[in-house]
Each structure stands twice: as C-alpha cells, then as structure tokens.
Coordinates of C-alpha atoms in Angstrom, one line a residue:
Chain X
X85 CA -9.9 24.4 -62.9
X86 CA -7.5 22.1 -64.5
X87 CA -7.3 19.2 -62.1
X88 CA -9.9 16.5 -61.2
X89 CA -11.2 16.0 -57.6
X90 CA -9.2 12.8 -57.1
X91 CA -6.0 14.9 -57.5
X92 CA -6.8 16.8 -54.3
X93 CA -4.8 14.5 -52.1
X94 CA -1.5 15.7 -53.8
X95 CA -2.4 19.4 -53.4
X96 CA -3.5 18.8 -49.8
X97 CA -0.2 17.0 -49.0
X98 CA 1.9 19.8 -50.5
X99 CA -0.1 22.4 -48.7
X100 CA 0.4 20.6 -45.4
X101 CA 4.1 20.0 -46.1
X102 CA 4.7 23.7 -46.8
X103 CA 2.8 24.7 -43.7
X104 CA 5.0 22.3 -41.8
X105 CA 8.1 24.0 -43.2
X106 CA 6.7 27.4 -42.2
X107 CA 6.2 26.0 -38.6
X108 CA 9.9 24.9 -38.6
X109 CA 11.1 28.4 -39.7
X110 CA 8.9 30.0 -36.9
X111 CA 10.8 27.9 -34.3
X112 CA 14.1 29.0 -35.8
X113 CA 12.9 32.6 -35.6
X114 CA 12.0 32.2 -31.9
X115 CA 15.4 30.8 -31.2
X116 CA 17.0 34.2 -32.0
X117 CA 15.5 36.0 -29.0
X118 CA 18.2 36.6 -26.4
X119 CA 16.2 34.7 -23.7
X120 CA 15.3 31.8 -26.0
X121 CA 15.7 28.2 -24.8
X122 CA 17.5 27.1 -28.0
X123 CA 18.0 23.5 -26.9
X124 CA 14.2 23.1 -26.3
X125 CA 13.4 24.8 -29.6
X126 CA 15.8 22.5 -31.4
X127 CA 14.0 19.4 -30.0
X128 CA 10.7 20.9 -31.2
X129 CA 12.2 21.6 -34.6
X130 CA 13.5 18.1 -34.9
X131 CA 9.9 16.9 -34.3
X132 CA 8.7 19.2 -37.2
X133 CA 11.5 17.8 -39.4
X134 CA 10.3 14.2 -38.7
X135 CA 6.8 15.3 -39.6
X136 CA 8.2 16.7 -42.8
X137 CA 9.8 13.4 -43.6
X138 CA 6.4 11.8 -43.1
X139 CA 4.8 14.2 -45.6
X140 CA 7.6 13.5 -48.1
X141 CA 7.1 9.7 -47.8
X142 CA 3.3 10.1 -48.1
X143 CA 3.7 12.1 -51.3
X144 CA 6.2 9.5 -52.8
X145 CA 4.0 6.6 -51.8
X146 CA 1.0 8.2 -53.4
X147 CA 3.0 8.9 -56.6
X148 CA 3.9 5.2 -56.7
X149 CA 0.4 4.0 -56.2
X150 CA -1.5 6.5 -58.4
X151 CA -2.0 5.9 -62.1
X152 CA -2.7 9.5 -63.2
X153 CA -0.9 12.3 -61.3
X154 CA -2.0 16.0 -61.5
X155 CA 1.4 17.0 -62.9
X156 CA 4.6 15.1 -63.9
X157 CA 5.7 12.4 -61.4
X158 CA 9.2 13.8 -61.6
X159 CA 8.1 17.3 -60.7
X160 CA 6.1 16.0 -57.7
X161 CA 9.2 14.2 -56.6
X162 CA 11.4 17.2 -57.1
X163 CA 9.1 19.6 -55.3
X164 CA 8.7 17.2 -52.3
X165 CA 12.5 16.8 -52.2
X166 CA 13.1 20.6 -52.4
X167 CA 10.7 21.3 -49.5
X168 CA 12.5 18.5 -47.5
X169 CA 15.9 20.1 -48.3
X170 CA 14.8 23.5 -47.0
X171 CA 13.5 22.0 -43.7
X172 CA 16.8 20.1 -43.3
X173 CA 18.8 23.3 -43.6
X174 CA 16.5 25.2 -41.2
X175 CA 16.9 22.3 -38.7
X176 CA 20.7 22.2 -39.3
X177 CA 21.0 25.9 -38.6
X178 CA 19.4 25.7 -35.2
X179 CA 21.3 22.4 -34.5
X180 CA 24.6 24.2 -35.2
X181 CA 23.6 27.3 -33.0
X182 CA 23.1 24.9 -30.1
X183 CA 26.1 22.7 -30.8
X184 CA 28.5 25.6 -31.2
X185 CA 26.9 27.6 -28.2
X186 CA 27.1 30.7 -30.3
X187 CA 25.3 33.0 -27.9
X188 CA 24.2 36.3 -29.2
X189 CA 24.3 36.5 -33.0
X190 CA 25.1 39.6 -35.2
X191 CA 22.1 41.6 -36.3
X192 CA 22.3 40.4 -39.9
X193 CA 21.4 36.9 -38.8
X194 CA 18.0 38.2 -37.7
X195 CA 17.6 39.8 -41.1
X196 CA 18.3 36.5 -42.9
X197 CA 15.8 34.7 -40.6
X198 CA 13.2 37.4 -41.4
X199 CA 13.8 36.6 -45.1
X200 CA 13.3 32.9 -44.4
X201 CA 10.1 33.7 -42.4
X202 CA 8.7 35.7 -45.3
X203 CA 9.7 33.1 -47.9
X204 CA 8.1 30.3 -45.8
X205 CA 4.9 32.3 -45.5
X206 CA 4.8 33.0 -49.2
X207 CA 5.5 29.3 -50.0
X208 CA 2.8 28.1 -47.6
X209 CA 0.3 30.6 -49.2
X210 CA 1.3 29.6 -52.8
X211 CA 1.0 25.8 -52.5
X212 CA -2.9 25.7 -52.5
X213 CA -2.7 27.8 -55.8
X214 CA -0.7 24.9 -57.4
X215 CA -4.2 23.4 -58.0
X216 CA -5.0 26.0 -60.6
X217 CA -1.4 26.6 -61.7
X218 CA -2.2 30.3 -61.7
X219 CA -1.4 33.4 -59.7
X220 CA 2.0 31.9 -59.0
X221 CA 4.1 34.5 -60.8
X222 CA 4.0 37.0 -58.0
X223 CA 5.1 34.4 -55.5
X224 CA 8.0 33.3 -57.7
X225 CA 9.1 36.9 -58.4
X226 CA 8.9 37.8 -54.7
X227 CA 10.9 34.8 -53.5
X228 CA 13.6 35.5 -56.1
X229 CA 13.6 39.2 -55.0
X230 CA 14.0 38.0 -51.3
X231 CA 16.8 35.7 -52.3
X232 CA 18.7 38.6 -53.9
X233 CA 18.1 40.7 -50.8
X234 CA 19.3 37.9 -48.6
X235 CA 22.5 37.6 -50.7
X236 CA 23.3 41.3 -50.0
X237 CA 22.6 40.8 -46.2
X238 CA 24.7 37.6 -46.3
X239 CA 27.8 39.2 -47.9
X240 CA 27.7 42.2 -45.6
X241 CA 27.2 39.8 -42.6
X242 CA 30.3 37.9 -43.7
X243 CA 32.3 41.1 -44.0
X244 CA 31.3 41.9 -40.4
X245 CA 32.2 38.4 -39.2
X246 CA 35.6 38.7 -40.8
X247 CA 36.1 42.3 -39.5
X248 CA 38.2 41.3 -36.5
X249 CA 35.4 41.6 -33.9
X250 CA 35.3 37.9 -33.2
X251 CA 37.9 35.3 -32.2
X252 CA 39.1 32.8 -34.8
X253 CA 36.9 29.9 -33.7
X254 CA 33.8 32.1 -33.4
X255 CA 34.4 33.3 -36.9
X256 CA 34.3 29.6 -38.1
X257 CA 31.1 28.9 -36.1
X258 CA 29.3 32.0 -37.2
X259 CA 30.2 31.5 -40.8
X260 CA 28.9 27.9 -40.7
X261 CA 25.6 29.0 -39.2
X262 CA 25.2 31.9 -41.7
X263 CA 26.1 29.6 -44.6
X264 CA 23.4 27.2 -43.5
X265 CA 20.9 30.0 -43.4
X266 CA 22.0 31.1 -46.9
X267 CA 21.4 27.5 -48.1
X268 CA 17.9 27.6 -46.6
X269 CA 17.2 30.8 -48.5
X270 CA 18.5 29.3 -51.7
X271 CA 16.3 26.3 -51.0
X272 CA 13.2 28.4 -51.0
X273 CA 14.3 29.8 -54.3
X274 CA 14.7 26.3 -55.7
X275 CA 11.1 25.5 -54.5
X276 CA 9.8 28.6 -56.2
X277 CA 11.7 27.7 -59.4
X278 CA 10.2 24.2 -59.5
X279 CA 6.7 25.7 -58.9
X280 CA 7.3 28.1 -61.8
X281 CA 8.4 25.2 -64.0
X282 CA 5.3 23.3 -63.2
X283 CA 3.2 26.4 -63.9
X284 CA 5.0 26.8 -67.2
X285 CA 4.2 23.3 -68.3
X286 CA 0.5 23.6 -67.3
X287 CA 0.1 26.9 -69.0
Chain V
X27 CA 11.5 -8.6 -66.9
X28 CA 10.9 -5.2 -68.4
X29 CA 13.9 -4.7 -70.6
X30 CA 15.1 -6.4 -73.7
X31 CA 18.5 -8.2 -74.0
X32 CA 20.0 -5.4 -76.1
X33 CA 19.6 -3.1 -73.2
X34 CA 22.1 -5.2 -71.2
X35 CA 25.0 -3.1 -72.2
X36 CA 23.6 0.0 -70.3
X37 CA 23.0 -2.1 -67.1
X38 CA 26.5 -3.7 -67.4
X39 CA 28.1 -0.3 -67.8
X40 CA 26.3 1.2 -64.7
X41 CA 27.2 -1.9 -62.7
X42 CA 30.8 -1.6 -63.7
X43 CA 30.8 2.1 -63.0
X44 CA 29.4 1.7 -59.5
X45 CA 31.9 -1.1 -58.7
X46 CA 34.6 1.3 -59.8
X47 CA 33.3 4.0 -57.4
X48 CA 33.3 1.4 -54.7
X49 CA 37.0 0.6 -55.5
X50 CA 37.8 4.3 -55.2
X51 CA 36.1 4.6 -51.8
X52 CA 38.1 1.5 -50.6
X53 CA 41.3 3.3 -51.4
X54 CA 40.2 6.4 -49.5
X55 CA 39.3 4.1 -46.6
X56 CA 42.8 2.5 -46.6
X57 CA 44.3 6.0 -46.5
X58 CA 43.0 6.6 -43.0
X59 CA 45.2 4.0 -41.4
X60 CA 48.0 5.7 -39.5
X61 CA 50.8 3.9 -41.5
X62 CA 49.1 4.4 -44.9
X63 CA 51.1 5.7 -47.8
X64 CA 48.6 8.4 -48.7
X65 CA 50.5 9.7 -51.7
X66 CA 50.6 6.3 -53.3
X67 CA 46.9 5.7 -52.6
X68 CA 46.1 9.1 -54.1
X69 CA 47.9 8.1 -57.3
X70 CA 45.9 4.8 -57.4
X71 CA 42.7 6.6 -56.7
X72 CA 43.4 9.1 -59.6
X73 CA 43.7 6.0 -61.8
X74 CA 40.3 4.8 -60.6
X75 CA 38.9 8.2 -61.3
X76 CA 40.2 8.2 -64.9
X77 CA 38.6 4.7 -65.2
X78 CA 35.3 6.3 -64.0
X79 CA 35.6 9.0 -66.7
X80 CA 35.9 6.3 -69.3
X81 CA 32.8 4.6 -68.0
X82 CA 30.9 7.9 -68.1
X83 CA 32.0 8.6 -71.7
X84 CA 31.1 5.0 -72.7
X85 CA 27.6 5.5 -71.3
X86 CA 27.1 8.8 -73.0
X87 CA 28.5 7.6 -76.4
X88 CA 26.1 4.6 -76.2
X89 CA 23.2 7.0 -75.4
X90 CA 24.1 9.0 -78.5
X91 CA 24.2 6.0 -80.8
X92 CA 21.3 3.9 -79.5
X93 CA 17.8 4.5 -80.8
X94 CA 15.9 2.9 -77.9
X95 CA 17.2 3.2 -74.4
X96 CA 16.0 1.1 -71.4
X97 CA 15.0 4.3 -69.6
X98 CA 14.9 8.0 -70.3
X99 CA 18.1 9.3 -72.0
X100 CA 18.1 12.2 -69.5
X101 CA 18.0 9.8 -66.5
X102 CA 20.9 7.8 -68.0
X103 CA 22.8 11.0 -68.3
X104 CA 22.0 12.2 -64.9
X105 CA 22.8 8.9 -63.2
X106 CA 26.2 8.7 -65.0
X107 CA 27.0 12.3 -64.0
X108 CA 26.0 11.7 -60.4
X109 CA 28.3 8.6 -60.1
X110 CA 31.0 10.7 -61.7
X111 CA 30.5 13.5 -59.1
X112 CA 30.8 11.1 -56.2
X113 CA 34.1 9.7 -57.4
X114 CA 35.3 13.3 -58.0
X115 CA 34.6 14.1 -54.4
X116 CA 36.2 11.0 -53.1
X117 CA 39.3 11.7 -55.2
X118 CA 39.3 15.4 -54.0
X119 CA 39.1 14.3 -50.3
X120 CA 42.2 12.2 -50.6
X121 CA 44.0 14.8 -52.8
X122 CA 43.4 17.4 -50.1
X123 CA 44.6 15.1 -47.3
X124 CA 47.9 14.7 -49.2
X125 CA 48.2 18.3 -50.2
X126 CA 47.5 19.7 -46.7
X127 CA 49.6 17.0 -45.0
X128 CA 46.9 16.7 -42.4
X129 CA 48.4 13.8 -40.5
X130 CA 46.2 12.0 -38.1
X131 CA 42.5 12.8 -38.5
X132 CA 39.9 13.1 -35.8
X133 CA 37.9 9.9 -35.1
X134 CA 34.7 11.2 -36.7
X135 CA 36.5 11.3 -40.1
X136 CA 36.7 7.5 -39.9
X137 CA 33.0 7.3 -39.2
X138 CA 32.2 9.4 -42.2
X139 CA 34.4 7.2 -44.5
X140 CA 32.7 4.1 -43.0
X141 CA 29.4 5.7 -44.2
X142 CA 30.9 6.2 -47.6
X143 CA 32.1 2.6 -47.7
X144 CA 28.6 1.3 -46.8
X145 CA 26.9 3.6 -49.3
X146 CA 29.3 2.6 -52.0
X147 CA 28.7 -1.1 -51.3
X148 CA 24.9 -0.7 -51.4
X149 CA 25.1 1.3 -54.6
X150 CA 27.3 -1.3 -56.3
X151 CA 24.8 -4.0 -55.2
X152 CA 21.8 -2.0 -56.3
X153 CA 22.9 -1.2 -59.9
X154 CA 22.3 -4.7 -61.3
X155 CA 18.7 -4.5 -59.9
X156 CA 18.1 -1.4 -62.1
X157 CA 17.4 -4.0 -64.8
X158 CA 14.2 -5.1 -63.1
X159 CA 13.5 -1.7 -61.5
X160 CA 12.5 -3.5 -58.4
X161 CA 13.8 -4.2 -54.9
X162 CA 15.4 -0.8 -55.0
X163 CA 13.3 0.8 -52.2
X164 CA 15.4 -0.7 -49.4
X165 CA 18.6 0.6 -51.0
X166 CA 17.1 4.0 -51.4
X167 CA 15.8 4.2 -47.8
X168 CA 19.1 2.9 -46.4
X169 CA 21.3 5.4 -48.3
X170 CA 19.0 8.2 -47.1
X171 CA 19.3 6.9 -43.5
X172 CA 23.1 6.8 -43.9
X173 CA 23.1 10.3 -45.1
X174 CA 21.1 11.5 -42.1
X175 CA 23.5 9.6 -39.8
X176 CA 26.5 11.2 -41.6
X177 CA 25.0 14.6 -41.1
X178 CA 25.0 14.1 -37.3
X179 CA 28.6 12.8 -37.4
X180 CA 29.6 15.7 -39.6
X181 CA 28.1 18.4 -37.3
X182 CA 29.7 16.8 -34.2
X183 CA 33.0 16.6 -36.0
X184 CA 32.8 20.3 -36.9
X185 CA 32.1 21.1 -33.3
X186 CA 35.2 19.2 -32.3
X187 CA 37.3 20.8 -35.1
X188 CA 36.2 24.3 -33.8
X189 CA 36.7 23.3 -30.1
X190 CA 40.2 25.0 -29.8
X191 CA 42.1 21.7 -30.0
X192 CA 43.6 22.6 -33.4
X193 CA 45.6 25.6 -34.6
X194 CA 43.9 28.1 -37.0
X195 CA 45.2 26.7 -40.3
X196 CA 44.6 23.1 -39.3
X197 CA 41.0 24.1 -38.6
X198 CA 40.7 25.3 -42.2
X199 CA 42.3 22.2 -43.6
X200 CA 40.3 19.7 -41.6
X201 CA 37.1 21.6 -42.3
X202 CA 37.9 21.5 -46.1
X203 CA 38.6 17.7 -46.0
X204 CA 35.4 17.0 -43.9
X205 CA 33.2 19.2 -46.2
X206 CA 34.5 17.2 -49.2
X207 CA 33.6 13.9 -47.5
X208 CA 30.2 15.4 -46.7
X209 CA 29.7 16.3 -50.4
X210 CA 30.6 12.7 -51.3
X211 CA 27.9 11.3 -48.9
X212 CA 25.4 13.8 -50.3
X213 CA 26.5 12.5 -53.8
X214 CA 25.5 9.0 -52.9
X215 CA 22.1 10.3 -51.8
X216 CA 21.7 12.0 -55.1
X217 CA 22.6 8.8 -56.9
X218 CA 20.0 6.9 -54.8
X219 CA 17.4 9.6 -55.5
X220 CA 17.9 9.4 -59.3
X221 CA 17.6 5.6 -59.0
X222 CA 14.4 6.0 -57.1
X223 CA 13.0 8.4 -59.7
X224 CA 13.8 5.9 -62.5
X225 CA 12.1 3.1 -60.5
X226 CA 9.0 5.4 -60.0
X227 CA 8.7 6.0 -63.7
X228 CA 9.1 2.3 -64.6
X229 CA 6.7 1.2 -61.9
Chain T
X104 CA 18.5 22.5 -90.2
X105 CA 16.2 21.2 -87.5
X106 CA 14.5 24.4 -86.4
X107 CA 12.1 26.7 -88.1
X108 CA 12.7 30.4 -88.6
X109 CA 10.2 31.4 -85.9
X110 CA 12.5 29.7 -83.4
X111 CA 15.2 32.2 -84.1
X112 CA 14.2 34.5 -81.3
X113 CA 15.1 31.8 -78.7
X114 CA 18.5 31.2 -80.2
X115 CA 19.2 35.0 -80.5
X116 CA 18.2 35.5 -76.9
X117 CA 20.5 32.7 -75.6
X118 CA 23.4 34.0 -77.8
X119 CA 22.9 37.5 -76.4
X120 CA 22.7 36.2 -72.9
X121 CA 25.9 34.2 -73.2
X122 CA 27.7 37.3 -74.7
X123 CA 26.5 39.3 -71.7
X124 CA 27.9 36.7 -69.3
X125 CA 31.2 36.9 -71.2
X126 CA 31.1 40.7 -70.8
X127 CA 30.7 40.2 -67.1
X128 CA 33.7 37.9 -66.9
X129 CA 35.8 40.4 -68.8
X130 CA 35.0 43.0 -66.1
X131 CA 36.0 40.6 -63.4
X132 CA 39.2 39.9 -65.3
X133 CA 40.1 43.6 -65.5
X134 CA 39.5 43.9 -61.7
X135 CA 42.6 41.7 -61.1
X136 CA 45.1 44.3 -62.4
X137 CA 47.0 45.8 -59.5
X138 CA 45.9 49.4 -60.5
X139 CA 42.2 48.4 -61.2
X140 CA 39.4 50.5 -59.8
X141 CA 37.5 47.5 -58.4
X142 CA 34.6 49.5 -57.0
X143 CA 33.9 51.1 -60.4
X144 CA 34.2 47.7 -62.2
X145 CA 31.8 46.2 -59.6
X146 CA 29.2 48.9 -60.4
X147 CA 29.6 48.1 -64.2
X148 CA 29.4 44.4 -63.5
X149 CA 26.2 44.9 -61.4
X150 CA 24.8 46.6 -64.5
X151 CA 25.7 43.6 -66.7
X152 CA 24.1 41.4 -64.2
X153 CA 20.8 43.4 -64.3
X154 CA 21.0 43.1 -68.1
X155 CA 21.3 39.3 -67.6
X156 CA 18.2 39.3 -65.5
X157 CA 16.4 41.0 -68.3
X158 CA 17.6 38.3 -70.8
X159 CA 16.4 35.6 -68.4
X160 CA 13.0 37.2 -68.0
X161 CA 12.7 37.7 -71.8
X162 CA 13.4 34.0 -72.3
X163 CA 10.9 32.8 -69.7
X164 CA 8.2 35.2 -70.9
X165 CA 8.7 33.9 -74.5
X166 CA 8.5 30.3 -73.2
X167 CA 5.2 31.1 -71.6
X168 CA 3.7 32.8 -74.7
X169 CA 5.0 30.4 -77.4
X170 CA 3.1 27.3 -78.4
X171 CA 5.9 25.4 -80.0
X172 CA 9.5 25.8 -78.6
X173 CA 12.6 24.7 -80.5
X174 CA 13.5 22.3 -77.6
X175 CA 11.9 21.3 -74.3
X176 CA 10.5 24.1 -72.3
X177 CA 12.2 22.7 -69.2
X178 CA 15.6 22.7 -70.9
X179 CA 15.1 26.3 -72.1
X180 CA 14.3 27.2 -68.5
X181 CA 17.3 25.3 -67.1
X182 CA 19.7 26.7 -69.5
X183 CA 18.6 30.3 -68.8
X184 CA 18.8 29.7 -65.1
X185 CA 22.3 28.2 -65.4
X186 CA 23.6 31.2 -67.3
X187 CA 22.0 33.4 -64.7
X188 CA 23.7 31.5 -61.9
X189 CA 27.2 31.8 -63.5
X190 CA 26.8 35.6 -63.8
X191 CA 25.5 35.8 -60.2
X192 CA 28.7 34.0 -59.0
X193 CA 31.0 36.2 -61.2
X194 CA 29.2 39.3 -59.7
X195 CA 29.5 37.9 -56.2
X196 CA 33.2 37.3 -56.6
X197 CA 34.0 40.9 -57.5
X198 CA 31.5 42.2 -54.9
X199 CA 33.4 40.2 -52.2
X200 CA 36.8 41.4 -53.4
X201 CA 35.6 45.0 -52.9
X202 CA 33.7 44.3 -49.7
X203 CA 36.7 42.5 -48.1
X204 CA 39.3 45.0 -49.5
X205 CA 41.4 42.0 -50.3
X206 CA 44.1 43.9 -52.1
X207 CA 46.6 41.9 -54.2
X208 CA 45.5 38.4 -54.8
X209 CA 47.6 35.2 -55.0
X210 CA 48.7 34.3 -58.6
X211 CA 46.4 31.2 -58.7
X212 CA 43.4 33.6 -58.6
X213 CA 44.5 35.0 -62.0
X214 CA 44.7 31.4 -63.3
X215 CA 41.1 30.7 -62.2
X216 CA 39.8 33.9 -63.8
X217 CA 41.7 32.9 -67.0
X218 CA 39.7 29.7 -67.0
X219 CA 36.5 31.6 -66.5
X220 CA 37.5 33.9 -69.4
X221 CA 38.1 30.9 -71.7
X222 CA 34.9 29.1 -70.6
X223 CA 32.9 32.3 -71.1
X224 CA 34.4 32.8 -74.6
X225 CA 33.6 29.1 -75.5
X226 CA 30.1 29.4 -74.2
X227 CA 29.4 32.6 -76.1
X228 CA 30.7 30.9 -79.3
X229 CA 28.7 27.7 -78.7
X230 CA 25.3 29.3 -78.2
X231 CA 24.7 30.1 -81.9
X232 CA 25.4 26.5 -82.7
X233 CA 22.5 25.4 -80.5
X234 CA 20.4 26.2 -83.6
X235 CA 21.8 23.1 -85.4
X236 CA 22.4 21.1 -82.2
X237 CA 25.7 20.1 -83.8
X238 CA 29.4 20.7 -83.4
X239 CA 28.8 21.1 -79.7
X240 CA 30.8 18.1 -78.5
X241 CA 34.2 19.9 -78.7
X242 CA 32.7 22.8 -76.6
X243 CA 31.4 20.4 -74.0
X244 CA 34.6 18.4 -73.8
X245 CA 36.8 21.6 -73.5
X246 CA 34.7 23.2 -70.8
X247 CA 34.8 19.9 -68.8
X248 CA 38.6 19.8 -69.3
X249 CA 38.8 23.5 -68.1
X250 CA 36.8 22.6 -65.1
X251 CA 39.2 19.8 -64.2
X252 CA 42.1 22.1 -64.7
X253 CA 40.5 24.8 -62.5
X254 CA 40.0 22.1 -59.8
X255 CA 43.7 21.5 -59.6
X256 CA 44.5 25.2 -59.5
X257 CA 41.8 25.7 -56.9
X258 CA 43.2 23.0 -54.5
X259 CA 46.8 24.2 -54.9
X260 CA 45.5 27.8 -54.3
X261 CA 43.8 26.7 -51.1
X262 CA 47.0 24.9 -49.9
X263 CA 48.9 28.3 -50.4
X264 CA 46.1 30.3 -48.7
X265 CA 46.4 27.8 -45.7
X266 CA 50.2 27.9 -45.8
X267 CA 50.7 30.4 -43.0
X268 CA 51.5 33.3 -45.3
X269 CA 48.2 35.1 -44.5
X270 CA 46.6 36.3 -41.3
X271 CA 43.5 34.4 -40.0
X272 CA 40.9 36.9 -41.3
X273 CA 42.6 37.2 -44.7
X274 CA 42.5 33.4 -45.0
X275 CA 38.7 33.5 -44.6
X276 CA 38.3 36.3 -47.1
X277 CA 40.5 34.8 -49.7
X278 CA 38.9 31.4 -49.3
X279 CA 35.5 32.9 -49.8
X280 CA 36.5 34.8 -53.0
X281 CA 38.2 31.6 -54.3
X282 CA 35.2 29.4 -53.5
X283 CA 33.0 31.8 -55.4
X284 CA 35.3 31.7 -58.4
X285 CA 35.2 27.9 -58.2
X286 CA 31.4 28.0 -58.1
X287 CA 31.4 30.1 -61.3
X288 CA 33.7 27.6 -63.0
X289 CA 31.3 24.8 -62.0
X290 CA 28.5 26.9 -63.3
X291 CA 30.0 27.0 -66.8
X292 CA 30.3 23.2 -66.6
X293 CA 26.6 23.0 -65.7
X294 CA 25.7 25.2 -68.7
X295 CA 27.8 22.9 -70.9
X296 CA 26.2 19.8 -69.5
X297 CA 22.7 21.2 -70.2
X298 CA 23.7 22.0 -73.7
X299 CA 25.0 18.5 -74.2
X300 CA 21.8 17.0 -72.9
X301 CA 19.8 19.2 -75.3
X302 CA 22.1 18.0 -78.1
X303 CA 21.6 14.4 -77.1
X304 CA 17.9 14.7 -77.2
X305 CA 17.9 16.4 -80.6
X306 CA 20.4 13.9 -82.1

C-alpha cells in the first residue's frame, strides 16, 4: 500500500468518474437498438456528461487545495482531462446520430460500440487499482488490444460506407458518426496510456 | 510577485506571441465579409504566421540559453507550441477558403469565427497575468465554455452542410474549412489548459 | 559524453525502432509504383509494424526494470509511443489503399510519401545522436520544415481531389488516404519535437 488514507478522496473521485463514463457508454449502446428513443437517450447522456464535468472540476479543485497529492499533479490533471474527452466524444457520437437522423446503422457500428463498452468496463474496474499502482498491466494491454481491433473494424466499416450502398450525404453523416466513435476508442487508449505512465513512475 | 525581474523577457515574449495570434484571428474575421479580398488577407495572415514562428523560436532559444526559467522548461515549450498550432490552424482555414474558392459561407461559420475572436482576445489578455500565476481561472473557465459553445455551433453547421443544400464537392470543401476552424477553437482550449496547469503548479 | 555505458541499451533500442519505422515507410513508398503488388507490400508492412510493437514493449519493459534511465522515464515512454504512432499511420495508409482499391493516385501523394521518406531517414539518422543530446537542432528544424512543405502539398492535393475530376466515393477514399499520410507526417514532427524537448532538458 503506497498511498496514505488522506489520498483516498482522489482515488474515489477517479473511480466515480470512470463509472460515470461507463454509464454514458451504456446509454450510447442502448441507442443502437432499432426501437431506441435516441433523442431521450441523448438527453440522459447529456446529463451524464454534465455529471462528468462536475467530477473533473472536483478533481481539479482538490488538486489546487491539497498540499501533497498521491501522484503528480500534472498526471492527475491529464487523467481527469482524458476521461472528460472520452465522455465528450461518446456524447458527440449520440448527438450526431440524432442530429443527422441516421436511422439504422451498419453492423460495424455495433462492433465499435461493443469495443467502447468493453473498454469502459475495463477502465471503471481499473481505476480503484490506481491506489496500489499495481495489476494495471493487463488492463493497459487489453485496452491497447481493443483499440487495434477497433481500428480494423473502423477501416472495414469505412470501406462499406464508401462502397456505393449509401447516398452521398448519408456517406458524410455515417463517416462523421464513425469517426467520432473512433475518437472515443482512441480516448480510452489515451486514458490507459496515462494510467500506465503513472504506474511506471510509482513502480 | 513570484517571479524575478530577469524573467520578464519570457512573459513579454508570450504576451507578444498571443497578441500576434489575436492579430491573425482578426484577419480571418475580416475575410468573412462578402466584399473581402480574401487572397490579400491570406497573404497578410501568412506574414503574421511567420511573425509567430519568430516568436516561437525566440522563446525556445531563450529557454536553451537561460539557466533559471520562471516555470518548467517543458511547459514553456508546450505553451509556445500550442500558440503556434492555433495560428497554423487559423492560417490554414483562410488558405483553404481561398484555395477552394468557397464564396459565401453559411452563417454558422461567422459564429465559429466570433468564438475564435473572443478566445483570442481572452488569451491575449490572460498572458500578462501568467507573471503572477493568478486571476487565470476565469480565463480558463471562459475559454472552456466557448469551446463547448463552438462544439454545438459546429455540429449544427455540419447538419446544415449535409442537408442537401450544397453540391457534393462543396460539401467536402465546407466541411474541411469548418473542421479546421474547429481545430483552431480546440487549440485555444489546449492553450488555456496548459496555462491552467502552469497556474496549478505555481499555486 | 553525458550517459554511462549501461544506458546504451535504450539508445540502441530507439535506433533500431527508428530504422524499423524507416523500413515501413520504404514499403509504403514502393507501393506507389503503378505495377506494385500492394497487397503483398501491405502484408510485409504489417510484419514491420508487429516488429515495431516488439521494440515499443522492449523499451517499456526496460523502463520498468531499470533504476536509472538516461533521460526522464516519461520522455522515453512518449518517444516510444510517438514512433509507434507514426508506424501505425504508415501501415493504415497502405491498408486503406488496398482496402479501397484506389488504383493510380494523384501525383501529390507521391510528394507526400517522399516527405515521409525523407523524415524517416532523418529520424533514423538522428536517434543515435540522442546519446550525446547534441547536433539534433538541424534534424528538428529540417523535420519541421518538411512538415510545413507537406502541409502545402496536402492542401493543394485536397483542392485537386475536390476539383470534380473524381467521382463522389473516390473523393472520400482519396481524402481518407491523404489524411492518413498527413497524420504520419505530423507524427514525425511530434517525434522531432519530443527529441528537441529531451535535448533542451539535457542541455
């Protein structure tokens, strides 16, 4: 056990923040069902995103008012920002689906959201382990593996979107949604990389 | 007062650099008028951008030749690079408008450039306050708020561009211009985040 | 000579990693020839990319198991990640060419790949000089100059792709390939910037 009890607040905040991101991804996931009320889910996701902003501000306020932090102030800041970025992208993806009225989405979109779902779950599970800065390697490797897998899905999905099956404007809209999902996947990899760097410093 | 007089050169350089970025954004803003000579403004903006490169090199040369810097060498470097990136995007946006001969732009483009104008003004005003590493919170919060606002404008603008009003190639050109403006807005947020991190370390 | 003999392993690993990136770029370059077997070259490039992953893991494992590192652990990590990112983009560009069956490419694509080739060569030559943290300024300036040059080529290439010469789906495919090449060029600049920051700290 490397950290003192007074550090618990930071770890609790990051754990809560990552669970909140996971909740956001679950809403996005529900929005893919053919009978989903996407507009209602987008409103709920916006609420989750505001909750995330609160977590981020709580973390930054605490960094500002705490003399000794459990790990580098800068890394606390970067980790909070990176979690915030992921949730922004998840929120943007659903917002765009609603705004563009994209209707049914190609199957690969579901595969990408499944990757997001798995990455969000792994991230929420990993955050409490930041406390001991251990047993994080598997998480980091798995998120990197998922990101590689999502890359393959993403490229094949683009090839399908550009295959001639969709009209010109739908191509633009689908590409924009899919690019935003890809950004979210990359965002989870960024979170995992920051966690790995923190673990390296603490090791 | 945290910093010694000999540090003034760094603060003066950052203040001048941020004023230069603001000058660049003003040229972009003028280019939106329907009777603007965009080609001439693009030449003037290229000149501002070269001036910005000079500021960046001055800052880096000074980092290299100074034993004690007012804040972390790395942060000086990152801040100079981030200001440089914003100006690159501003320059690229006008360059693309000229190159693509896009003509009149949808109204939302003006709203995004207004956000850039406001962010550039706030950034130029904030830089001199780096010296005391204080009163920067309002700046940081406001730029983050502007970035959220620009996100909404950006998405609604894309929905309009993809609405069927424009021909296929114009859609590509407008999207490219608008994406570059969005990158510039994000760039101002990056600058604000680096300033916030410097202030956190100094606090 | 700043670094002790036991640090040699890190420098050797980075040198090998950068040579591997250069090998990847050469395969991409060969793929532009009109009679190239792109599918076969893509398989060979995937192999180079796996080799790169091995180098990255070797570097990170060594960071984890070494008490004193020749420069900041974080910078070692960032440099390894940045080289990995470049190779990912190079691999993605060829993968997309094959997947989209893009056929002959506009001349500007060759110019962008030539920039990649030159940047890869410069990077491979610069890595061994990390050992003395000197004579790196010319490398850094030249890669930044190449990136600016590639920006110009990139924008003119987009203007051609959007000129009406290509059908709507080909426009999307070409833009995607060209964007990925642009990301790779930016990636070399990121590598150069990290190297410069390391040199600044060591100076």
